[in-house]
PDB file of C-alpha atoms in Angstrom:
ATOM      1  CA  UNK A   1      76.050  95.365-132.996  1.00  0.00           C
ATOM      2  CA  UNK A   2      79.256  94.931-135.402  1.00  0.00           C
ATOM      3  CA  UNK A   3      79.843  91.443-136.650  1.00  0.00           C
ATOM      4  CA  UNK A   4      82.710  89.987-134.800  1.00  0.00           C
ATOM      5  CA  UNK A   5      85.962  89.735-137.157  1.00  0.00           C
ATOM      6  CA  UNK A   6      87.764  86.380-137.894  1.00  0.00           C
ATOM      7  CA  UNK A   7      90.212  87.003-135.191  1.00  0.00           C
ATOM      8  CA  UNK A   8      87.909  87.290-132.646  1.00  0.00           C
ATOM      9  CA  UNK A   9      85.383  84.184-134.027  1.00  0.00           C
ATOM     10  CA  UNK A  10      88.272  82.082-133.894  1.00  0.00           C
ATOM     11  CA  UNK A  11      89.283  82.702-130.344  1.00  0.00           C
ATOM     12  CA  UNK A  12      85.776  82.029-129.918  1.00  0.00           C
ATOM     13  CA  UNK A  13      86.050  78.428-131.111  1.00  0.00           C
ATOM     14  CA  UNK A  14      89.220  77.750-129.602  1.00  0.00           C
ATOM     15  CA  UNK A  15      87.792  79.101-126.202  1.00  0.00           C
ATOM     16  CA  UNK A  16      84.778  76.759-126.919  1.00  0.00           C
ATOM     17  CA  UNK A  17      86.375  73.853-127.305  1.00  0.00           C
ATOM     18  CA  UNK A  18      88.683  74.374-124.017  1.00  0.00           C
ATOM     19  CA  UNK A  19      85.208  75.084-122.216  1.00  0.00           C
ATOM     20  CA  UNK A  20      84.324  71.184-123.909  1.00  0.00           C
ATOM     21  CA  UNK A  21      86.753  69.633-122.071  1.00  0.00           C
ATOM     22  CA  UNK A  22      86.641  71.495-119.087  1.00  0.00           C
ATOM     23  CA  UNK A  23      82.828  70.866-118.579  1.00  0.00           C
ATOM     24  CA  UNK A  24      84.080  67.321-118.780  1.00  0.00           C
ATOM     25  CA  UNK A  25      81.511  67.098-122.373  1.00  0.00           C
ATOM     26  CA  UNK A  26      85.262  65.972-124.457  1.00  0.00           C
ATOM     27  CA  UNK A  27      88.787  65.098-123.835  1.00  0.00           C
ATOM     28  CA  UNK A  28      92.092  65.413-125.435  1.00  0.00           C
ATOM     29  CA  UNK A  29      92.381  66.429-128.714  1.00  0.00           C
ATOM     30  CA  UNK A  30      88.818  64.460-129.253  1.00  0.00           C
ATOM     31  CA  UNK A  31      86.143  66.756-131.109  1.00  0.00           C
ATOM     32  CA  UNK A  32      86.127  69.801-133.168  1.00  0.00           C
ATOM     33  CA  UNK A  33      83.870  72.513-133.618  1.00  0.00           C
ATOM     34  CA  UNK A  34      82.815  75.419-136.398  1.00  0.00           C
ATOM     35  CA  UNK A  35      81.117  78.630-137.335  1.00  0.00           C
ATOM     36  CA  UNK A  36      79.533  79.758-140.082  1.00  0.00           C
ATOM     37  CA  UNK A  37      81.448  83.109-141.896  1.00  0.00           C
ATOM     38  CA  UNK A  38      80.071  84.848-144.776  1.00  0.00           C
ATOM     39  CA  UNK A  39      83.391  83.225-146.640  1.00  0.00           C
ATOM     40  CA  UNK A  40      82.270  79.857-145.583  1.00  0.00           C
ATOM     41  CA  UNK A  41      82.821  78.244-141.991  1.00  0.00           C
ATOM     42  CA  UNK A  42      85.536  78.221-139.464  1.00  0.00           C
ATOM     43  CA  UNK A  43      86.828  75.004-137.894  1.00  0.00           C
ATOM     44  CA  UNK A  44      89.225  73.462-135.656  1.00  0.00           C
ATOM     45  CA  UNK A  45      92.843  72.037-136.970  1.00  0.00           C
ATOM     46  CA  UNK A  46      93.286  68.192-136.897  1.00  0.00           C
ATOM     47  CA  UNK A  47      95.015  66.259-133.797  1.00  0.00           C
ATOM     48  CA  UNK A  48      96.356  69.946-132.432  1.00  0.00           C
ATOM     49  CA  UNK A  49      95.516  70.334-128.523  1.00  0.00           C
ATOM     50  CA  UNK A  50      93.353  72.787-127.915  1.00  0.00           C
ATOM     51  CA  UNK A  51      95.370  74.219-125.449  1.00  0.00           C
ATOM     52  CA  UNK A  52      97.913  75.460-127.669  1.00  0.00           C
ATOM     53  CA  UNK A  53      95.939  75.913-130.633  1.00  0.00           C
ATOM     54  CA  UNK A  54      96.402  80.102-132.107  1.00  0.00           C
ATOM     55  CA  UNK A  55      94.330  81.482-134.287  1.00  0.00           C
ATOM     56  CA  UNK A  56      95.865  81.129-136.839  1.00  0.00           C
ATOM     57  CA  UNK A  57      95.832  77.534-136.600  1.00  0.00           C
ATOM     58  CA  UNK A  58      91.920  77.630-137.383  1.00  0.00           C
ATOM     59  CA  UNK A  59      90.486  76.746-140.806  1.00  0.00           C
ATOM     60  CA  UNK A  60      88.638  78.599-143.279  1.00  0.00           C
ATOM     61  CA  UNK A  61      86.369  75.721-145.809  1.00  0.00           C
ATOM     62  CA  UNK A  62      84.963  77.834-148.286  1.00  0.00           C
ATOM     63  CA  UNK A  63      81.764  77.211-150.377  1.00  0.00           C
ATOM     64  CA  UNK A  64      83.204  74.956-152.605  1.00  0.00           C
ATOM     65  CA  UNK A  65      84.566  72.704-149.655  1.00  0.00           C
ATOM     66  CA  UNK A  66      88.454  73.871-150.073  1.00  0.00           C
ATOM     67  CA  UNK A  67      90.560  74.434-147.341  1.00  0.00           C
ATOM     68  CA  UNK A  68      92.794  77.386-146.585  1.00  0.00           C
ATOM     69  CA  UNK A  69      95.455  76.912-143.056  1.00  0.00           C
ATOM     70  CA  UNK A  70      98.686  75.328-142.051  1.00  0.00           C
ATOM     71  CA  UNK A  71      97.984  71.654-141.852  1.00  0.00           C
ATOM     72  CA  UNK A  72      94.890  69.583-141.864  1.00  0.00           C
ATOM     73  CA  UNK A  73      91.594  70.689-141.142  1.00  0.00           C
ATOM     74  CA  UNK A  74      89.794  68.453-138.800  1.00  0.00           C
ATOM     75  CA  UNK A  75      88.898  65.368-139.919  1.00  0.00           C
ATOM     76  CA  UNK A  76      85.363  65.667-139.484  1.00  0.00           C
ATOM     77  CA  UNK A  77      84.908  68.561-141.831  1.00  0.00           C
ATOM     78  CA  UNK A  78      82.633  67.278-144.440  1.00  0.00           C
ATOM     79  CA  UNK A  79      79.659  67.015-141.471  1.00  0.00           C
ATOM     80  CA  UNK A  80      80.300  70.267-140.451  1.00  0.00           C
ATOM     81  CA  UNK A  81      80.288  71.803-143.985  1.00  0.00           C
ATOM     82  CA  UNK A  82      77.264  69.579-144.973  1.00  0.00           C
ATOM     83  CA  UNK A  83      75.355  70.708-142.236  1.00  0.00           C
ATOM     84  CA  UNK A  84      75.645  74.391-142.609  1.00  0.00           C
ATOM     85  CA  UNK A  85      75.361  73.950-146.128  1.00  0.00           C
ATOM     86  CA  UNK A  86      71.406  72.620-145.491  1.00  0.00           C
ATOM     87  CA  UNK A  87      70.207  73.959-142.346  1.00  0.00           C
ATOM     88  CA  UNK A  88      70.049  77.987-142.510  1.00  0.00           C
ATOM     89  CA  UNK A  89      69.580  77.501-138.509  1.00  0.00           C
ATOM     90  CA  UNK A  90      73.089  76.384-137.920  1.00  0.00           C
ATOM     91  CA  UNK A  91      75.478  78.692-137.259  1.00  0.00           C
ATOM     92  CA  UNK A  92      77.705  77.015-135.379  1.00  0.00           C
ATOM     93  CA  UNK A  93      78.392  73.015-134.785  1.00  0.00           C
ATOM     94  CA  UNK A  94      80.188  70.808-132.002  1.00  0.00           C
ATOM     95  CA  UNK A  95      81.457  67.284-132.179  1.00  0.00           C
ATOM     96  CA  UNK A  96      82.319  65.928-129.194  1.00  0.00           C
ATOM     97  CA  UNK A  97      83.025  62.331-127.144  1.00  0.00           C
ATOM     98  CA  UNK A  98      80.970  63.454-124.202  1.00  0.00           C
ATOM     99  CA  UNK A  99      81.203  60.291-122.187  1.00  0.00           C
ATOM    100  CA  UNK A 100      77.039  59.384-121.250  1.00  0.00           C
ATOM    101  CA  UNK A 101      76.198  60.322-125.037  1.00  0.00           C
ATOM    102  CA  UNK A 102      79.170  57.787-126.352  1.00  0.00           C
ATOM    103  CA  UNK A 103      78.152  55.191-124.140  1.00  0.00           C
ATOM    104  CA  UNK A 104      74.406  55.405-125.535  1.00  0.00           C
ATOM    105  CA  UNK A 105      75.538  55.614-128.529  1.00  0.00           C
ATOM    106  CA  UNK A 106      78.030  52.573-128.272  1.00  0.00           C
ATOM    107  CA  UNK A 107      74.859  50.438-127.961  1.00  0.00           C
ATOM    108  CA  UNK A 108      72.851  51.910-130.878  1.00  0.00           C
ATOM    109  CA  UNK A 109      70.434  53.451-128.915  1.00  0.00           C
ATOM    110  CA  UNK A 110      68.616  56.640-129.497  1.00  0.00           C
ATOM    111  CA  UNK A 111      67.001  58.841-126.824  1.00  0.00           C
ATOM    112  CA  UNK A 112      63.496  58.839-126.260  1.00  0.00           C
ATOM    113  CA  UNK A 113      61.268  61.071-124.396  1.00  0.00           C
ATOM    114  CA  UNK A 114      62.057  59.776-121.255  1.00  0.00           C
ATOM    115  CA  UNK A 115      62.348  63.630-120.113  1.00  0.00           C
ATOM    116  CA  UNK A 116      60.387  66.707-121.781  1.00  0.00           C
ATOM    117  CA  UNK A 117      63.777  68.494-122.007  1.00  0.00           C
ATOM    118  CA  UNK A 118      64.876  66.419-125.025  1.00  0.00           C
ATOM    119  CA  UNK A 119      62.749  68.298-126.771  1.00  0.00           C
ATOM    120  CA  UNK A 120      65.535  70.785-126.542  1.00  0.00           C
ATOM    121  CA  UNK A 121      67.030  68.885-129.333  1.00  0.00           C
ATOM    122  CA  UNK A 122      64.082  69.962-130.899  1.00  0.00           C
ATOM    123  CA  UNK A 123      62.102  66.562-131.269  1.00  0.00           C
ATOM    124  CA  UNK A 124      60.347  63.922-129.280  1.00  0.00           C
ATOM    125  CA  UNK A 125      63.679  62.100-129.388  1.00  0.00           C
ATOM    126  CA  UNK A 126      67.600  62.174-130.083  1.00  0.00           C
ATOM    127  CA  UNK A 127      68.686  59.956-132.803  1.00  0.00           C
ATOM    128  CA  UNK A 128      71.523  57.896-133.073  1.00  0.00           C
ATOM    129  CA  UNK A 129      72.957  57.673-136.948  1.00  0.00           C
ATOM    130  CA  UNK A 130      74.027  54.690-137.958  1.00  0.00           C
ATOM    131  CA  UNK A 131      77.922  53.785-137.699  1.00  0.00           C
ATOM    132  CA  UNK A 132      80.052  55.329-140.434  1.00  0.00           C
ATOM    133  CA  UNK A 133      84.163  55.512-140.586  1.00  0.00           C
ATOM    134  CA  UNK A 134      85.245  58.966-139.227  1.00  0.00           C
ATOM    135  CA  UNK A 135      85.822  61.603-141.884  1.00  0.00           C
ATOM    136  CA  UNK A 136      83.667  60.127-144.410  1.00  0.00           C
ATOM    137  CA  UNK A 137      81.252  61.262-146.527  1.00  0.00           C
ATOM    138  CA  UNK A 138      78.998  58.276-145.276  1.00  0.00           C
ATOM    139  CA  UNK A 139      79.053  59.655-141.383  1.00  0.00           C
ATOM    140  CA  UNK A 140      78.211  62.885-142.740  1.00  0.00           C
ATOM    141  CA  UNK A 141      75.635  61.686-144.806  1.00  0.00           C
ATOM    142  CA  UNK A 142      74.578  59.347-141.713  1.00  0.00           C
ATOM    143  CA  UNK A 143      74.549  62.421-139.065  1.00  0.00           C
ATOM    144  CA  UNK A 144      72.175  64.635-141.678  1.00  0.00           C
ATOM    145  CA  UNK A 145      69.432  62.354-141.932  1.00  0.00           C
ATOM    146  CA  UNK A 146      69.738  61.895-137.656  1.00  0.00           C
ATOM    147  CA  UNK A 147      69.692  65.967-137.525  1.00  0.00           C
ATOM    148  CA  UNK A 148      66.163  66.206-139.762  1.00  0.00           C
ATOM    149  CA  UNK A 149      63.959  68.117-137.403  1.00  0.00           C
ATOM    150  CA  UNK A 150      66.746  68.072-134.668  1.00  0.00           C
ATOM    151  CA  UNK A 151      69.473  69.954-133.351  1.00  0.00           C
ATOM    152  CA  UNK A 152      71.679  67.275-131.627  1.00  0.00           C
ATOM    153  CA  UNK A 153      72.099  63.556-132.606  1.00  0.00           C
ATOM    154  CA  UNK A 154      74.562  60.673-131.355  1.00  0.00           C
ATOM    155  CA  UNK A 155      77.054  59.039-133.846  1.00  0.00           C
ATOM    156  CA  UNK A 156      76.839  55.166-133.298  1.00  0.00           C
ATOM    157  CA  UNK A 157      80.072  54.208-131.632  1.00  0.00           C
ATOM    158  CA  UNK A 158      81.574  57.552-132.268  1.00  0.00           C
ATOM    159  CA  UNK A 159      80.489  60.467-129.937  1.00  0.00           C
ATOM    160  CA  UNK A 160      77.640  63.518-130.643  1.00  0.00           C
ATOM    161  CA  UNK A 161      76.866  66.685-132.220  1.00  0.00           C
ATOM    162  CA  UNK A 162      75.378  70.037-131.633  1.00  0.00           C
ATOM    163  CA  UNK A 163      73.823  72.889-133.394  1.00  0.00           C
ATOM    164  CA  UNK A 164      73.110  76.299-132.980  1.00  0.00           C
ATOM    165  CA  UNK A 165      72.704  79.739-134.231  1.00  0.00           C
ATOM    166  CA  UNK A 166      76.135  80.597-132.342  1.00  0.00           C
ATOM    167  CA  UNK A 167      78.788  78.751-130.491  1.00  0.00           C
ATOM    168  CA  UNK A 168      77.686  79.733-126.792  1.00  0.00           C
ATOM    169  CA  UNK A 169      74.148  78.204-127.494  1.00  0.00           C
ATOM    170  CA  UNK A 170      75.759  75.125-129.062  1.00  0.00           C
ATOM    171  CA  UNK A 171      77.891  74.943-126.470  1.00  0.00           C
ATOM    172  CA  UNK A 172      74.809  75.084-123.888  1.00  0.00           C
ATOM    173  CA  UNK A 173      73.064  72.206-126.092  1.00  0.00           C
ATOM    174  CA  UNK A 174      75.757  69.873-125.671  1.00  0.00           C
ATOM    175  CA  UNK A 175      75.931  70.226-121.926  1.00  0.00           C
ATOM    176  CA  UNK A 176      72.420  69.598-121.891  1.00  0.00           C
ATOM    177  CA  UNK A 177      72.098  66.424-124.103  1.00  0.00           C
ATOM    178  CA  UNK A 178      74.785  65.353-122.310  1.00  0.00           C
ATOM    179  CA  UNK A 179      73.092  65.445-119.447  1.00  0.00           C
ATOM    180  CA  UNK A 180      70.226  63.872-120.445  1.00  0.00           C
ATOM    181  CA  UNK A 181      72.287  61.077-121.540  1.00  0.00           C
ATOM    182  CA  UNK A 182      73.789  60.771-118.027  1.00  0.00           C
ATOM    183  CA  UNK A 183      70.219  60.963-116.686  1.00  0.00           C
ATOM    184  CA  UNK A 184      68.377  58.356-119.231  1.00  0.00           C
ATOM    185  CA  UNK A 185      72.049  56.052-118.591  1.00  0.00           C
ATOM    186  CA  UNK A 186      70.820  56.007-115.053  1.00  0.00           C
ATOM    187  CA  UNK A 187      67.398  55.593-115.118  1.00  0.00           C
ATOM    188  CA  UNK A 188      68.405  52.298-117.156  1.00  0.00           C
ATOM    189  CA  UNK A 189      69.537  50.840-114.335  1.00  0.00           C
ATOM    190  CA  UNK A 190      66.750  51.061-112.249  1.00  0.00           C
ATOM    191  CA  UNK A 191      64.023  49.793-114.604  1.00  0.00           C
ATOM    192  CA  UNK A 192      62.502  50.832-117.912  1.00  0.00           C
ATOM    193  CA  UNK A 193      62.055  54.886-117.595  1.00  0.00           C
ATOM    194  CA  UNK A 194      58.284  55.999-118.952  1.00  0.00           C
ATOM    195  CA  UNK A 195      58.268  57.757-122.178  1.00  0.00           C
ATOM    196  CA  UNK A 196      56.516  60.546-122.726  1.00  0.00           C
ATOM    197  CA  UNK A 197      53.457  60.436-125.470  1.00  0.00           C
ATOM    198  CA  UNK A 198      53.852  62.154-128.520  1.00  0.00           C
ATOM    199  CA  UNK A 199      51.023  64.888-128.186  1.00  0.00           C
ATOM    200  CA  UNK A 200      52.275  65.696-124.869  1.00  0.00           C
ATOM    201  CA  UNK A 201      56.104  65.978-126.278  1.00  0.00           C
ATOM    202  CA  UNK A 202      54.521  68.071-129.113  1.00  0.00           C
ATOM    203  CA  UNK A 203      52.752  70.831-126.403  1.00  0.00           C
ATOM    204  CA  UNK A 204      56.312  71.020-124.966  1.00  0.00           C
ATOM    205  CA  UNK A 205      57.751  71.313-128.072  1.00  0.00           C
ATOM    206  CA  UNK A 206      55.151  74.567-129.122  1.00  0.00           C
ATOM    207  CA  UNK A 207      56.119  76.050-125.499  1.00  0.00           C
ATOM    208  CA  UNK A 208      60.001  75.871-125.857  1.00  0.00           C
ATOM    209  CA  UNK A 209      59.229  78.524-128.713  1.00  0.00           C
ATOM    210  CA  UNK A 210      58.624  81.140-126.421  1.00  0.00           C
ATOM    211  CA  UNK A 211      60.660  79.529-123.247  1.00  0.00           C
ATOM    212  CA  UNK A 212      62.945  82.578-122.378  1.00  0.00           C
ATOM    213  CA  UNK A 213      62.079  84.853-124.942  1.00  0.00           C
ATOM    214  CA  UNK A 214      61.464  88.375-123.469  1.00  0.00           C
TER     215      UNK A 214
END
C-alpha cells in the first residue's frame, strides 16, 4: 500500500480530533493530536476549533523541534515530539480532557487493575504523572516517565494521552481508557473494586499479543 501524503494525514488528524469530541472523549478546542512523518510529526494548531481547522492549518515539528505553519503549534508540542522521539512504537499521539480520566486524574490517582482490559494500556496499571504547567518541558518530561512500559497515562489535574502505531488505533485507545475510567469512577462508589494480582495481569498481558491477530 502507498504511504498516505501530507494532505491526506492531515485530514486524518483533523477528522480525529472531530471524532474526540464527538465520542464525547474532549471538548472545545481542548486537546491536540499528532503523527509521525518521515520529516518529523504532524500536529494540531493552537486554540483553532477543530471544526474549521484546513489543512493547512496543521503543523509540521521537524527533528530538531522547529516549527513550520501559520500560527502556533499546539501548546502541548514538546510531549508529543518527546514521545515519538523515544518510543519507535508511537506513531501517532492524542491529548485529550476526556471527562472520567480528568476526574481520576484531578485526585492523583492512577488506575489499577481493577479490570484485565487495562492491560490494553499495556501494563498492570495506568499511571497518573505528576502535575506539571501545560506546555512545559516538565509535563513532558512528567508524561514520559508515566508512558514507560505503557501506552496511555493521565496528566494530574490536566486530562490524558494515547499512543499508537496510527491515529485510528490511538483513537480506539482513548475511548477505551476512557472507559475504564468511567467504569473504575463507578465502582468507587460502591466500595473498594478488587485488583487483579500481578501474575494474573501478566498472563493477560502475554495473550493481548495475539488478541485479534489473524
Amino acid at each position: 500500500m502507498a504511504p498516505r501524503s501530507h494532505t491526506q494525514l492531515r485530514r486524518e488528524l483533523i477528522d480525529t480530533c472531530l471524532a474526540m469530541n464527538r465520542l464525547g472523549i474532549n471538548q472545545g478546542k481542548a486537546g491536540n493530536a499528532s503523527v509521525r512523518v518521515p520529516e518529523g510529526l504532524l500536529i494540531t494548531p493552537s486554540g483553532l476549533a477543530y471544526e474549521r481547522m484546513k489543512p493547512a492549518d496543521i503543523f509540521t515539528i521537524d527533528p530538531e523541534g522547529r516549527a513550520r505553519g501559520t500560527g502556533a503549534p499546539s501548546s502541548e508540542w514538546r510531549f508529543h515530539f518527546d514521545i515519538m522521539k523515544s518510543r519507535e512504537d508511537a506513531n501517532a499521539v492524542l491529548h485529550a480532557h476526556s471527562p472520567f480520566c480528568t476526574a481520576l486524574a484531578c485526585l492523583g490517582m492512577d488506575i489499577p487493575a481493577f479490570h484485565y482490559m487495562v492491560a490494553v494500556a499495556g501494563g498492570d496499571s495506568i499511571r497518573c504523572a505528576p502535575y506539571a504547567t501545560f506546555g512545559t518541558q516538565a509535563l513532558s518530561d512528567n508524561a514520559l516517565r508515566a508512558l514507560d512500559g505503557r501506552r496511555a497515562c493521565l496528566l494530574a489535574n490536566h486530562g490524558m494521552i494515547c499512543l499508537a502505531g496510527g491515529l485510528d488505533a490511538a483513537l480506539n485507545l482513548a475511548v477505551e481508557v476512557e472507559t475504564l475510567a468511567q467504569q473504575y469512577w463507578r465502582a468507587l462508589q460502591i466500595g473498594t473494586p478488587r485488583i487483579l494480582p500481578p501474575d494474573e495481569m501478566q498472563t493477560v498481558l502475554e495473550k493481548f499479543r495475539t488478541y485479534g491477530k489473524r
